[in-house]
Short mmCIF file of C-alpha atoms in Angstrom, two decimals:
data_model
loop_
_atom_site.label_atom_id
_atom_site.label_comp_id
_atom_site.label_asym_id
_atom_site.label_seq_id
_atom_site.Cartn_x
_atom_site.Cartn_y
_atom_site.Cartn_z
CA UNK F 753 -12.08 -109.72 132.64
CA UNK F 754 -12.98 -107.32 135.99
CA UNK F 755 -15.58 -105.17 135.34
CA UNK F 756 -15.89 -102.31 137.50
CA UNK F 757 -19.13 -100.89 138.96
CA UNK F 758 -20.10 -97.99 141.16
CA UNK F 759 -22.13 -95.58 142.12
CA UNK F 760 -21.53 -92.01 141.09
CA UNK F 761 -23.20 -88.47 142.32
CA UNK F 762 -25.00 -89.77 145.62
CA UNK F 763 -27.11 -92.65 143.69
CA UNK F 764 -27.83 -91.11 141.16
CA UNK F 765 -25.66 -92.72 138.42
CA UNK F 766 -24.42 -96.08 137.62
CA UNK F 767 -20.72 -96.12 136.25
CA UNK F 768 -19.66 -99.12 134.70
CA UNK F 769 -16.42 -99.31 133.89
CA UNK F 770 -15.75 -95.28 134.53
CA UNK F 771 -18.89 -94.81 131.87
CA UNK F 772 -22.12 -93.42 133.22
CA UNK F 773 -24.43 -95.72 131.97
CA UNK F 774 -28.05 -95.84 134.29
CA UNK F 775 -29.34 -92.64 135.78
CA UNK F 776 -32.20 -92.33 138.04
CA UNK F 777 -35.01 -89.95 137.16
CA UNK F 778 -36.80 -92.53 134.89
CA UNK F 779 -40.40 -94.15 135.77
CA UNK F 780 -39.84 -98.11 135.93
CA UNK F 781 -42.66 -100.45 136.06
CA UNK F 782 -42.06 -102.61 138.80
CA UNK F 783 -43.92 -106.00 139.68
CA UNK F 784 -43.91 -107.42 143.10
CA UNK F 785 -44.05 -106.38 146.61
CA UNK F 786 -43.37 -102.77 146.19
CA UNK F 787 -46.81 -101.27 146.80
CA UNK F 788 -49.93 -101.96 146.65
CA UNK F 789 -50.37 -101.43 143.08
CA UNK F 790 -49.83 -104.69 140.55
CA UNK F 791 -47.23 -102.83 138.75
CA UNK F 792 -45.83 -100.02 140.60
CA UNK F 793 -45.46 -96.81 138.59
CA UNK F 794 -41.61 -96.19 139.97
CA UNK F 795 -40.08 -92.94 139.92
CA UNK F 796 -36.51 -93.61 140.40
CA UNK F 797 -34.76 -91.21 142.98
CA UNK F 798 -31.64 -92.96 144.28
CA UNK F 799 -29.48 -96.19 143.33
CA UNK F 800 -29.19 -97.27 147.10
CA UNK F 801 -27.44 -100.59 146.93
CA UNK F 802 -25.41 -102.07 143.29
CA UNK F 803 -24.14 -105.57 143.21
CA UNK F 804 -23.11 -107.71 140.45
CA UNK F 805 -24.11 -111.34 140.37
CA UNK F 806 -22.51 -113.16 138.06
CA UNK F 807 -22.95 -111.22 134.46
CA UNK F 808 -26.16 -109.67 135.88
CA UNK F 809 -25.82 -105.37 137.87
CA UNK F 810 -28.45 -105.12 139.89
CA UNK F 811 -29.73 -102.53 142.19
CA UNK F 812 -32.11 -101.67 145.12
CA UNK F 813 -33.64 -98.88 144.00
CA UNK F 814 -35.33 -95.91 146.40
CA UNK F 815 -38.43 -94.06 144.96
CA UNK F 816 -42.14 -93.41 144.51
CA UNK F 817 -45.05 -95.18 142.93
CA UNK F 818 -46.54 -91.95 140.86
CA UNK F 819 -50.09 -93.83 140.68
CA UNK F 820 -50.58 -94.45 144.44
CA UNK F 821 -47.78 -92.66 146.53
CA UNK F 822 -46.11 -94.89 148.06
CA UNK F 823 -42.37 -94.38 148.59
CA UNK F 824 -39.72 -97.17 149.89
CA UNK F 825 -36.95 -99.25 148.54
CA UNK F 826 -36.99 -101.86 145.81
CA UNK F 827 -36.41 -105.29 146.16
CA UNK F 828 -32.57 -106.35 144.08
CA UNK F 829 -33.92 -105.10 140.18
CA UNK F 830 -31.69 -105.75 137.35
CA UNK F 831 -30.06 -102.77 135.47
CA UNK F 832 -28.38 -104.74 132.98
CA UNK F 833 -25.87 -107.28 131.98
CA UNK F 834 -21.82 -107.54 130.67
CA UNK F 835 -21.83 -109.69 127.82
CA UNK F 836 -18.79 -109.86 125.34
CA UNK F 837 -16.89 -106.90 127.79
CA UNK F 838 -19.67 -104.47 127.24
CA UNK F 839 -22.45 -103.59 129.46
CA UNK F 840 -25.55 -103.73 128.18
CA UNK F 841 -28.74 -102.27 130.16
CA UNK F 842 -32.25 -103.22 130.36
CA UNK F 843 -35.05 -101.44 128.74
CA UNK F 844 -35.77 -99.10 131.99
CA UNK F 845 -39.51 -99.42 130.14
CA UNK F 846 -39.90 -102.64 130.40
CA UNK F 847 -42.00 -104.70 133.63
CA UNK F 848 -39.65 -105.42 136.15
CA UNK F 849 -39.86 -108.44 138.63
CA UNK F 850 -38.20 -107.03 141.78
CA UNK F 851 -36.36 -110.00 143.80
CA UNK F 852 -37.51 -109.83 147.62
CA UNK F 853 -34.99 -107.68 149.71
CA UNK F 854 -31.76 -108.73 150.80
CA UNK F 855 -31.47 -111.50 148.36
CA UNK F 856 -29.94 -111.45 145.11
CA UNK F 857 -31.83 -113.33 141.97
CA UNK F 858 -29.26 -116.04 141.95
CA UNK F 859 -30.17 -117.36 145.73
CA UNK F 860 -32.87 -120.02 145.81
CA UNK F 861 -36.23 -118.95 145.73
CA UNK F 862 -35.28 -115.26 144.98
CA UNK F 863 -36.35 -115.28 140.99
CA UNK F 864 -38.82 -116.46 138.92
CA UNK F 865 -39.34 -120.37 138.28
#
């Protein structure tokens, strides 16, 4: 089964499948590398990059750590999943481990373990 993902509205919407399904606009705690903070407070403002890997949409995110400032890109963060032929996201709410830039979480020594 193809599952079809874009981006929708300048980055500012994930469509899977023709269904808006992540927005930006949301604060997502982020862990690793993207400030100086030891979870970055992210306001989302822009889905720059989407890939899928596997089951697994990810993104590279652009926005700003509301607790020190800093703005810049995201490492590859997972927005969800397709499981059974329905996308399912992540909790944006949830910590999320940010895989270093320009590799997915699939590559070697991109993900946790």
């Amino acid at each position: 089964m193809v599952t079809s993902v874009h981006q929708l509205d300048d980055g500012a919407w994930l469509s899977v499948d023709d269904t808006r399904e992540v927005n930006v606009g949301d604060l997502w705690p982020v862990v690793g590398g993207f400030c100086e903070c030891s979870t970055a407070d992210l306001l989302a403002e822009g889905f720059l990059e989407v890939s899928v890997d596997g089951r697994s949409i990810e993104a590279r995110v652009a926005g700003r750590c509301i607790a020190c400032g800093t703005s810049g890109v995201t490492g590859w963060l997972e927005l969800g999943r397709v499981a059974d032929g329905r996308f399912r996201a992540v909790d944006p709410t949830s910590p999320h481990l940010a895989a270093p830039s320009g590799r997915h979480r699939s590559e070697p020594g991109s993900g946790p373990g």
